[in-house]
Short mmCIF file of C-alpha atoms in Angstrom, two decimals:
data_model
loop_
_atom_site.label_atom_id
_atom_site.label_comp_id
_atom_site.label_asym_id
_atom_site.label_seq_id
_atom_site.Cartn_x
_atom_site.Cartn_y
_atom_site.Cartn_z
CA UNK D 9 -31.01 -41.60 -193.65
CA UNK D 10 -28.08 -40.73 -190.18
CA UNK D 11 -29.35 -37.40 -189.72
CA UNK D 12 -33.20 -39.00 -189.54
CA UNK D 13 -31.33 -41.17 -187.53
CA UNK D 14 -30.08 -38.49 -185.53
CA UNK D 15 -34.05 -36.87 -185.27
CA UNK D 16 -35.06 -40.02 -183.44
CA UNK D 17 -32.25 -40.91 -181.13
CA UNK D 18 -32.49 -36.87 -180.46
CA UNK D 19 -36.94 -37.03 -179.46
CA UNK D 20 -36.16 -40.28 -177.71
CA UNK D 21 -33.19 -38.74 -175.69
CA UNK D 22 -35.81 -35.49 -174.68
CA UNK D 23 -38.94 -37.84 -173.86
CA UNK D 24 -36.68 -39.75 -171.77
CA UNK D 25 -34.99 -36.52 -169.91
CA UNK D 26 -38.21 -35.31 -169.22
CA UNK D 27 -40.77 -38.84 -168.31
CA UNK D 28 -37.41 -41.32 -167.39
CA UNK D 29 -34.68 -39.67 -166.39
CA UNK D 30 -36.59 -37.53 -163.32
CA UNK D 31 -36.78 -41.29 -161.72
CA UNK D 32 -33.41 -42.55 -161.41
CA UNK D 33 -31.56 -40.66 -158.78
CA UNK D 34 -28.08 -38.88 -159.85
CA UNK D 35 -29.09 -39.25 -163.54
CA UNK D 36 -31.59 -36.38 -162.75
CA UNK D 37 -29.07 -34.06 -163.48
CA UNK D 38 -28.03 -36.23 -166.36
CA UNK D 39 -28.47 -33.65 -169.77
CA UNK D 40 -29.51 -36.09 -172.88
CA UNK D 41 -30.70 -34.22 -175.14
CA UNK D 42 -26.60 -31.90 -174.43
CA UNK D 43 -24.62 -34.47 -174.57
CA UNK D 44 -26.29 -35.51 -178.04
CA UNK D 45 -26.20 -32.57 -179.15
CA UNK D 46 -22.42 -31.85 -178.20
CA UNK D 47 -21.85 -35.72 -180.25
CA UNK D 48 -23.56 -34.52 -183.49
CA UNK D 49 -21.90 -31.47 -183.44
CA UNK D 50 -18.12 -32.53 -182.96
CA UNK D 51 -19.02 -35.65 -185.02
CA UNK D 52 -20.68 -34.70 -187.36
CA UNK D 53 -21.71 -31.53 -189.50
CA UNK D 54 -22.85 -28.65 -187.97
CA UNK D 55 -26.54 -28.16 -190.14
CA UNK D 56 -27.40 -31.61 -189.04
CA UNK D 57 -27.06 -30.41 -185.55
CA UNK D 58 -28.76 -27.71 -185.68
CA UNK D 59 -31.87 -30.05 -187.37
CA UNK D 60 -31.24 -32.05 -183.51
CA UNK D 61 -31.57 -29.09 -181.93
CA UNK D 62 -34.67 -27.80 -183.60
CA UNK D 63 -36.86 -31.61 -183.20
CA UNK D 64 -34.65 -30.66 -179.60
CA UNK D 65 -36.32 -27.80 -178.35
CA UNK D 66 -39.21 -28.30 -179.77
CA UNK D 67 -40.63 -32.03 -178.22
CA UNK D 68 -38.69 -29.77 -174.77
CA UNK D 69 -40.84 -27.12 -175.33
CA UNK D 70 -43.65 -29.19 -175.60
CA UNK D 71 -43.65 -30.77 -172.13
CA UNK D 72 -42.58 -27.61 -170.24
CA UNK D 73 -44.57 -24.49 -168.93
CA UNK D 74 -41.87 -21.92 -170.57
CA UNK D 75 -43.39 -20.15 -173.12
CA UNK D 76 -43.68 -22.62 -176.55
CA UNK D 77 -40.07 -21.76 -178.12
CA UNK D 78 -38.01 -21.54 -175.22
CA UNK D 79 -36.02 -24.55 -175.14
CA UNK D 80 -36.03 -23.96 -179.61
CA UNK D 81 -34.22 -20.69 -179.41
CA UNK D 82 -32.42 -21.62 -176.25
CA UNK D 83 -30.70 -24.70 -178.42
CA UNK D 84 -30.88 -23.46 -181.71
CA UNK D 85 -28.71 -20.47 -180.10
CA UNK D 86 -26.65 -21.60 -177.85
CA UNK D 87 -25.23 -23.62 -180.61
CA UNK D 88 -24.64 -21.93 -183.16
CA UNK D 89 -22.65 -19.94 -180.59
CA UNK D 90 -21.05 -22.07 -179.88
CA UNK D 91 -20.13 -24.11 -183.14
CA UNK D 92 -18.72 -20.51 -183.89
CA UNK D 93 -16.06 -20.64 -180.29
CA UNK D 94 -15.29 -24.46 -182.03
CA UNK D 95 -14.44 -22.25 -184.32
CA UNK D 96 -12.37 -19.73 -182.94
CA UNK D 97 -10.84 -21.85 -180.44
CA UNK D 98 -9.56 -24.63 -183.22
CA UNK D 99 -11.73 -27.58 -181.26
CA UNK D 100 -10.84 -31.39 -182.61
CA UNK D 101 -12.92 -33.75 -181.29
CA UNK D 102 -10.98 -35.26 -178.19
CA UNK D 103 -12.17 -35.00 -174.70
CA UNK D 104 -11.67 -31.89 -174.46
CA UNK D 105 -12.50 -29.65 -176.47
CA UNK D 106 -16.26 -32.45 -176.18
CA UNK D 107 -16.58 -31.04 -172.72
CA UNK D 108 -15.98 -26.97 -173.47
CA UNK D 109 -18.43 -27.29 -176.27
CA UNK D 110 -20.67 -28.83 -173.97
CA UNK D 111 -20.12 -26.47 -171.11
CA UNK D 112 -21.06 -23.81 -173.24
CA UNK D 113 -24.03 -25.58 -174.90
CA UNK D 114 -25.41 -25.21 -170.77
CA UNK D 115 -24.01 -22.51 -170.05
CA UNK D 116 -25.43 -19.79 -173.08
CA UNK D 117 -28.98 -22.30 -173.09
CA UNK D 118 -29.46 -21.96 -169.24
CA UNK D 119 -28.72 -18.16 -169.30
CA UNK D 120 -31.01 -18.02 -172.78
CA UNK D 121 -33.55 -20.30 -170.48
CA UNK D 122 -33.71 -17.96 -167.65
CA UNK D 123 -34.16 -14.55 -169.27
CA UNK D 124 -37.29 -16.23 -171.01
CA UNK D 125 -38.01 -17.32 -167.09
CA UNK D 126 -38.07 -13.75 -166.46
CA UNK D 127 -39.65 -12.60 -169.31
CA UNK D 128 -42.43 -14.75 -168.54
CA UNK D 129 -43.08 -13.61 -165.52
CA UNK D 130 -41.17 -16.18 -163.55
CA UNK D 131 -40.66 -16.35 -159.49
CA UNK D 132 -37.32 -16.45 -157.99
CA UNK D 133 -37.89 -19.61 -157.24
CA UNK D 134 -38.07 -21.39 -160.66
CA UNK D 135 -35.20 -19.27 -161.12
CA UNK D 136 -33.55 -20.92 -158.19
CA UNK D 137 -34.32 -24.64 -159.68
CA UNK D 138 -33.02 -23.33 -163.47
CA UNK D 139 -29.87 -22.40 -161.59
CA UNK D 140 -29.31 -25.24 -159.70
CA UNK D 141 -29.78 -27.47 -162.06
CA UNK D 142 -27.44 -25.56 -164.26
CA UNK D 143 -25.38 -26.31 -161.49
CA UNK D 144 -25.44 -29.79 -161.70
CA UNK D 145 -26.18 -30.80 -164.63
CA UNK D 146 -22.69 -29.60 -166.13
CA UNK D 147 -20.39 -31.94 -163.85
CA UNK D 148 -23.10 -34.86 -164.35
CA UNK D 149 -22.56 -34.39 -168.33
CA UNK D 150 -19.48 -33.65 -168.45
CA UNK D 151 -18.74 -36.89 -166.30
CA UNK D 152 -20.88 -38.73 -168.70
CA UNK D 153 -19.10 -37.73 -172.20
CA UNK D 154 -15.88 -39.09 -169.99
CA UNK D 155 -17.25 -42.25 -169.86
CA UNK D 156 -19.89 -42.85 -172.74
CA UNK D 157 -16.87 -40.72 -174.99
CA UNK D 158 -14.51 -43.86 -176.75
CA UNK D 159 -17.84 -45.61 -177.51
CA UNK D 160 -19.59 -42.21 -178.61
CA UNK D 161 -16.77 -41.94 -181.13
CA UNK D 162 -16.40 -45.14 -182.20
CA UNK D 163 -20.54 -45.04 -183.03
CA UNK D 164 -20.29 -41.96 -185.15
CA UNK D 165 -16.84 -43.23 -186.84
CA UNK D 166 -18.56 -46.50 -187.92
CA UNK D 167 -21.73 -44.88 -189.55
CA UNK D 168 -20.06 -43.06 -191.26
CA UNK D 169 -17.79 -45.95 -192.45
CA UNK D 170 -21.29 -46.82 -193.62
CA UNK D 171 -23.04 -43.40 -195.33
CA UNK D 172 -21.30 -43.91 -198.57
CA UNK D 173 -22.74 -47.73 -198.71
CA UNK D 174 -26.10 -47.07 -197.81
CA UNK D 175 -25.88 -44.07 -200.21
CA UNK D 176 -24.55 -47.09 -203.34
CA UNK D 177 -27.73 -48.56 -202.34
CA UNK D 178 -30.51 -46.57 -201.97
CA UNK D 179 -29.02 -44.90 -206.21
CA UNK G 7 -15.87 -28.72 -188.56
CA UNK G 8 -16.06 -26.60 -191.27
CA UNK G 9 -19.55 -24.43 -191.46
CA UNK G 10 -22.32 -23.50 -194.91
CA UNK G 11 -22.14 -19.87 -193.16
CA UNK G 12 -23.96 -17.42 -191.78
CA UNK G 13 -27.03 -17.51 -193.74
CA UNK G 14 -27.49 -20.91 -192.60
CA UNK G 15 -27.68 -20.12 -188.82
CA UNK G 16 -29.75 -16.31 -189.36
CA UNK G 17 -32.82 -18.85 -190.76
CA UNK G 18 -32.67 -20.78 -187.50
CA UNK G 19 -32.16 -18.59 -185.67
CA UNK G 20 -34.17 -16.01 -187.15
CA UNK G 21 -37.56 -19.31 -186.81
CA UNK G 22 -36.00 -20.85 -183.42
CA UNK G 23 -37.34 -16.55 -182.02
CA UNK G 24 -40.06 -16.76 -184.85
CA UNK G 25 -41.55 -19.98 -182.94
CA UNK G 26 -40.65 -18.06 -179.46
CA UNK G 27 -42.10 -14.90 -179.52
CA UNK G 28 -45.78 -16.79 -181.32
CA UNK G 29 -45.10 -18.58 -178.45
CA UNK G 30 -45.21 -15.70 -175.80
CA UNK G 31 -48.14 -14.17 -177.65
CA UNK G 32 -49.75 -17.72 -176.97
CA UNK G 33 -50.31 -19.00 -180.63
CA UNK G 34 -49.09 -22.26 -180.36
CA UNK G 35 -50.53 -23.04 -177.49
CA UNK G 36 -52.60 -25.91 -180.67
CA UNK G 37 -49.13 -26.71 -181.71
CA UNK G 38 -48.59 -27.86 -178.12
CA UNK G 39 -51.32 -29.05 -176.99
CA UNK G 40 -51.09 -31.23 -179.98
CA UNK G 41 -47.51 -32.55 -179.67
CA UNK G 42 -47.90 -33.11 -176.10
CA UNK G 43 -51.07 -35.95 -177.22
CA UNK G 44 -48.62 -37.39 -179.92
CA UNK G 45 -46.37 -37.65 -177.70
CA UNK G 46 -47.69 -38.75 -174.36
CA UNK G 47 -48.23 -42.10 -175.33
CA UNK G 48 -44.56 -42.91 -175.90
CA UNK G 49 -43.74 -40.57 -173.13
CA UNK G 50 -45.93 -42.37 -170.79
CA UNK G 51 -44.22 -45.32 -171.77
CA UNK G 52 -40.89 -44.21 -170.62
CA UNK G 53 -42.23 -42.55 -167.40
CA UNK G 54 -43.21 -46.55 -166.52
CA UNK G 55 -40.30 -48.03 -167.43
CA UNK G 56 -38.01 -45.24 -165.64
CA UNK G 57 -40.16 -45.37 -162.61
CA UNK G 58 -40.07 -49.42 -162.88
CA UNK G 59 -36.29 -49.21 -162.88
CA UNK G 60 -36.64 -47.40 -159.88
CA UNK G 61 -38.84 -49.19 -158.04
CA UNK G 62 -36.31 -51.82 -158.37
CA UNK G 63 -34.19 -50.08 -157.49
CA UNK G 64 -35.19 -49.06 -154.68
CA UNK G 65 -36.28 -52.00 -153.70
CA UNK G 66 -32.67 -53.63 -154.57
CA UNK G 67 -30.81 -51.64 -152.09
CA UNK G 68 -33.56 -52.06 -149.55
CA UNK G 69 -32.91 -55.80 -150.05
CA UNK G 70 -29.27 -54.74 -149.33
CA UNK G 71 -30.11 -52.55 -146.42
CA UNK G 72 -32.60 -55.45 -144.92
CA UNK G 73 -28.77 -58.20 -145.51
CA UNK G 74 -26.61 -55.81 -143.87
CA UNK G 75 -29.50 -54.99 -140.78
CA UNK G 76 -29.71 -58.74 -140.23
CA UNK G 77 -25.79 -59.43 -140.38
CA UNK G 78 -26.23 -56.75 -137.87
CA UNK G 79 -28.87 -58.27 -135.56
CA UNK G 80 -26.64 -61.79 -135.72
CA UNK G 81 -23.77 -60.36 -134.79
CA UNK G 82 -25.30 -58.54 -131.69
CA UNK G 83 -27.68 -61.43 -130.94
CA UNK G 84 -25.02 -63.52 -131.26
CA UNK G 85 -21.97 -61.17 -128.39
CA UNK G 86 -25.25 -60.74 -126.26
CA UNK G 87 -25.25 -64.61 -125.66
CA UNK G 88 -21.90 -64.66 -125.40
CA UNK G 89 -22.47 -61.91 -122.51
CA UNK G 90 -25.08 -63.66 -121.03
CA UNK G 91 -23.07 -66.40 -121.19
CA UNK G 92 -20.06 -65.72 -119.64
CA UNK G 93 -22.75 -63.59 -117.06
CA UNK G 94 -24.47 -66.49 -115.82
CA UNK G 95 -20.61 -68.21 -115.68
CA UNK G 96 -20.45 -65.36 -113.08
CA UNK G 97 -23.60 -65.13 -111.70
CA UNK G 98 -22.67 -68.71 -110.35
CA UNK G 99 -19.45 -68.30 -109.60
CA UNK G 100 -20.81 -65.67 -107.46
CA UNK G 101 -23.18 -68.10 -105.63
CA UNK G 102 -20.51 -70.50 -105.29
CA UNK G 103 -18.50 -67.86 -103.63
CA UNK G 104 -21.28 -66.92 -101.52
CA UNK G 105 -21.91 -70.38 -100.49
CA UNK G 106 -18.23 -71.11 -99.74
CA UNK G 107 -17.23 -68.28 -97.67
CA UNK G 108 -20.54 -68.02 -95.65
CA UNK G 109 -18.65 -72.13 -94.31
CA UNK G 110 -17.69 -71.30 -90.98
CA UNK G 111 -14.32 -72.66 -91.66
CA UNK G 112 -13.86 -69.61 -93.55
CA UNK G 113 -13.95 -67.94 -90.39
CA UNK G 114 -11.38 -69.68 -88.97
CA UNK G 115 -8.88 -69.67 -91.98
CA UNK G 116 -6.69 -67.39 -94.54
CA UNK G 117 -8.25 -68.93 -97.83
CA UNK G 118 -7.24 -68.00 -101.66
CA UNK G 119 -9.87 -69.29 -104.02
CA UNK G 120 -8.31 -70.72 -106.69
CA UNK G 121 -9.94 -71.52 -110.19
CA UNK G 122 -9.51 -75.46 -111.02
CA UNK G 123 -7.51 -75.03 -114.78
CA UNK G 124 -7.65 -78.81 -115.98
CA UNK G 125 -8.23 -82.36 -114.72
CA UNK G 126 -6.19 -85.04 -113.41
CA UNK G 127 -4.74 -87.19 -116.25
CA UNK G 128 -4.95 -90.61 -116.43
CA UNK G 129 -3.46 -93.10 -113.31
CA UNK G 130 -3.70 -89.83 -111.77
CA UNK G 131 -6.61 -88.05 -109.34
CA UNK G 132 -4.55 -84.94 -109.10
CA UNK G 133 -6.06 -81.25 -110.26
CA UNK G 134 -4.30 -78.09 -111.63
CA UNK G 135 -5.31 -74.95 -110.10
CA UNK G 136 -4.41 -71.26 -111.55
CA UNK G 137 -2.71 -69.61 -108.74
CA UNK G 138 0.49 -70.89 -107.16
CA UNK G 139 3.79 -68.96 -104.89
CA UNK G 140 3.48 -66.29 -105.80
CA UNK G 141 0.29 -66.24 -104.24
CA UNK G 142 1.77 -67.15 -101.15
CA UNK G 143 0.84 -71.24 -102.07
CA UNK G 144 2.90 -73.73 -100.79
CA UNK G 145 3.31 -77.84 -101.05
CA UNK G 146 1.59 -80.15 -98.02
CA UNK G 147 -1.34 -77.18 -98.11
CA UNK G 148 -5.07 -78.37 -97.52
CA UNK G 149 -7.08 -77.98 -100.24
CA UNK G 150 -11.67 -77.77 -99.26
CA UNK G 151 -14.32 -76.92 -101.76
CA UNK G 152 -17.10 -76.23 -99.15
CA UNK G 153 -15.57 -76.96 -96.12
CA UNK G 154 -14.58 -80.63 -97.14
CA UNK G 155 -11.48 -81.72 -97.84
CA UNK G 156 -10.77 -83.10 -101.22
CA UNK G 157 -6.56 -82.76 -101.31
CA UNK G 158 -3.06 -81.51 -100.77
CA UNK G 159 -1.09 -79.23 -102.72
CA UNK G 160 1.72 -82.09 -104.61
CA UNK G 161 3.24 -78.79 -106.39
CA UNK G 162 3.52 -75.79 -106.86
CA UNK G 163 4.17 -72.86 -110.01
CA UNK G 164 5.59 -69.07 -109.33
CA UNK G 165 1.01 -68.72 -111.12
CA UNK G 166 0.21 -72.67 -110.52
CA UNK G 167 0.18 -75.62 -108.10
CA UNK G 168 -0.95 -79.51 -108.71
CA UNK G 169 -3.29 -80.65 -106.17
CA UNK G 170 -3.08 -84.34 -105.31
CA UNK G 171 -6.49 -85.37 -104.40
CA UNK G 172 -7.65 -88.12 -101.07
CA UNK G 173 -8.12 -90.44 -103.42
CA UNK G 174 -5.17 -90.73 -105.60
CA UNK G 175 -3.50 -93.85 -104.57
CA UNK G 176 -0.37 -91.46 -103.15
CA UNK G 177 -1.95 -89.48 -100.64
CA UNK G 178 -2.60 -90.21 -97.28
CA UNK G 179 -4.53 -88.22 -95.03
CA UNK G 180 -4.05 -88.39 -90.51
CA UNK G 181 -7.30 -89.11 -90.23
CA UNK G 182 -10.72 -89.54 -87.39
CA UNK G 183 -13.45 -90.00 -86.11
CA UNK G 184 -15.70 -87.58 -84.91
CA UNK G 185 -15.55 -88.28 -81.35
CA UNK G 186 -13.19 -90.61 -80.45
CA UNK G 187 -9.56 -89.71 -79.81
CA UNK G 188 -7.77 -91.66 -82.18
CA UNK G 189 -5.95 -90.82 -85.36
CA UNK G 190 -5.29 -93.33 -88.05
CA UNK G 191 -5.22 -92.10 -91.64
CA UNK G 192 -7.18 -91.61 -94.96
CA UNK G 193 -6.32 -93.84 -97.94
CA UNK G 194 -7.72 -95.19 -101.55
CA UNK G 195 -7.97 -98.95 -100.51
CA UNK G 196 -8.32 -101.47 -102.85
CA UNK G 197 -12.09 -101.72 -102.99
CA UNK G 198 -11.25 -98.00 -105.07
CA UNK G 199 -13.49 -96.59 -102.73
CA UNK G 200 -11.18 -94.04 -100.11
CA UNK G 201 -10.67 -95.99 -96.79
CA UNK G 202 -10.27 -94.99 -92.98
CA UNK G 203 -7.68 -97.85 -91.45
CA UNK G 204 -5.05 -97.84 -87.75
CA UNK G 205 -8.82 -97.52 -86.35
CA UNK G 206 -8.34 -100.07 -82.81
CA UNK G 207 -11.31 -102.30 -82.99
CA UNK G 208 -12.34 -100.73 -79.44
CA UNK G 209 -13.19 -97.46 -80.54
CA UNK G 210 -17.50 -97.38 -81.23
CA UNK G 211 -17.71 -96.29 -84.83
CA UNK G 212 -20.90 -95.87 -86.75
CA UNK G 213 -21.63 -95.79 -90.20
CA UNK G 214 -23.31 -92.01 -91.18
CA UNK G 215 -20.32 -91.03 -88.26
CA UNK G 216 -18.23 -87.99 -89.66
CA UNK G 217 -14.18 -88.28 -90.92
CA UNK G 218 -12.07 -85.33 -90.53
CA UNK G 219 -8.51 -84.26 -89.96
CA UNK G 220 -7.25 -85.13 -87.01
CA UNK G 221 -4.48 -82.78 -87.46
CA UNK G 222 -1.22 -85.34 -86.83
CA UNK G 223 1.75 -84.26 -88.57
CA UNK G 224 1.14 -80.73 -88.75
CA UNK G 225 0.84 -80.97 -92.60
CA UNK G 226 -3.13 -79.93 -92.00
CA UNK G 227 -4.65 -78.19 -90.08
CA UNK G 228 -7.18 -80.34 -87.57
CA UNK G 229 -11.14 -81.17 -88.17
CA UNK G 230 -11.59 -80.74 -91.44
CA UNK G 231 -14.30 -83.00 -93.01
CA UNK G 232 -12.88 -86.06 -95.32
CA UNK G 233 -16.78 -87.96 -95.47
CA UNK G 234 -18.82 -89.85 -93.86
CA UNK G 235 -18.57 -93.27 -93.26
CA UNK G 236 -19.98 -95.57 -95.54
CA UNK G 237 -19.48 -99.06 -94.05
CA UNK G 238 -17.28 -100.46 -91.08
CA UNK G 239 -16.16 -104.12 -90.76
CA UNK G 240 -14.63 -105.66 -87.68
CA UNK G 241 -11.88 -109.11 -88.80
CA UNK G 242 -11.18 -110.85 -85.75
CA UNK G 243 -8.02 -112.20 -86.95
CA UNK G 244 -7.28 -107.61 -86.73
CA UNK G 245 -7.71 -105.42 -84.04
CA UNK G 246 -8.34 -102.49 -86.82
CA UNK G 247 -11.70 -101.52 -88.14
CA UNK G 248 -11.99 -101.82 -91.62
CA UNK G 249 -13.84 -98.52 -92.60
CA UNK G 250 -14.38 -97.72 -96.14
CA UNK G 251 -15.49 -93.93 -96.75
CA UNK G 252 -18.36 -92.12 -98.31
CA UNK G 253 -16.64 -88.81 -99.67
CA UNK G 254 -20.08 -86.12 -100.36
CA UNK G 255 -18.01 -84.79 -103.79
CA UNK G 256 -17.69 -85.69 -106.92
CA UNK G 257 -14.20 -84.59 -107.12
CA UNK G 258 -15.14 -85.48 -111.65
CA UNK G 259 -16.31 -82.02 -111.76
CA UNK G 260 -13.97 -79.76 -108.69
CA UNK G 261 -14.50 -75.72 -110.57
CA UNK G 262 -12.63 -74.10 -108.05
CA UNK G 263 -11.64 -75.07 -104.07
CA UNK G 264 -10.42 -73.12 -101.61
CA UNK G 265 -6.28 -73.32 -100.28
CA UNK G 266 -6.12 -72.84 -96.85
CA UNK G 267 -2.73 -70.86 -96.13
CA UNK G 268 -2.89 -70.20 -92.36
CA UNK G 269 -4.74 -69.15 -89.53
CA UNK G 270 -6.62 -65.71 -88.54
#
């Protein structure tokens, strides 16, 4: 149930990312998808986050000019590497851990997208734009994460609290 | 957070790379087209929503800017109006001074220009001016406006002085009619008009004749215009004329006067 909700939220986040945010000034640089993935990876199970990454990646692939699967592979691979790193670094659910996860995902996904751009014969202008976007996205998204951290944590705890009851009701 | 193991990751990664590989070959093109068509209504709505927010914010920002501009312009207008009023005042003062300085009396006497800072208190006809002993003023000096005597300094402080006007009940000014040799006294009469007394009936007096300072007593220079004869009556029982004077200046509107401090 919660996973379905997260998939819908992820899809909506992707659509907002490509359709709405470009009109909203500084919020253009907000990476809503990574924000949701980081929260899900931190407060929920990694496989749930992976499924959300798949849906988000596919949705982003629909709307970008890169080869289909670029965003899907970028998000899945960066999520797996970040999760592995988080395990080694023993990252928790505090704001610093979330910020670190966010930075890792941003770095790996940007690196993957740069590679996909190069392989698909992208111009140096496109590479520069991706790098510039990365430079802006990291601080803007970390700042947003800091602002929404407490309410988001409460929402996930609330969902965690209600999940067993919903399942019982379904049985 | 616990992980399910490398196998799950491997499945996800392999699947993603397979899709990417298919993407490079172009085999997934129909998938992309279908996805786009499927999501187009939602993405169009969200895009319109974003555009709407952008326009609203733009209008709001522009309204704020216009409001600030309006306030700035209002402040500038107020400042310009204030400056204009000041400049008009200065121009009026400049014109007054030019007209005043063109009078022959300024060729003959040394004068100090003074601004009237307050008018008389009830029961008196006095002015306070913004110049005093530090500017060379002393008690008894004549005060003129447009070459016409208006009064004398009655009190002098270092940076201000009081002018006792001719129509003050305490003023007595030695005066004479132009063309006669007899000196009289100009003072406020019972009728409330300035009167010239002590002019013998033997003198020839006509309405409109000019009355000037006589210089008797040497407190005031001679020959400064005081006013004109308004009416002159002869009383058989009296040896002097009863002469009332018309003053050419409205003392209530004085803004700047000149104090005669000496001769050139």
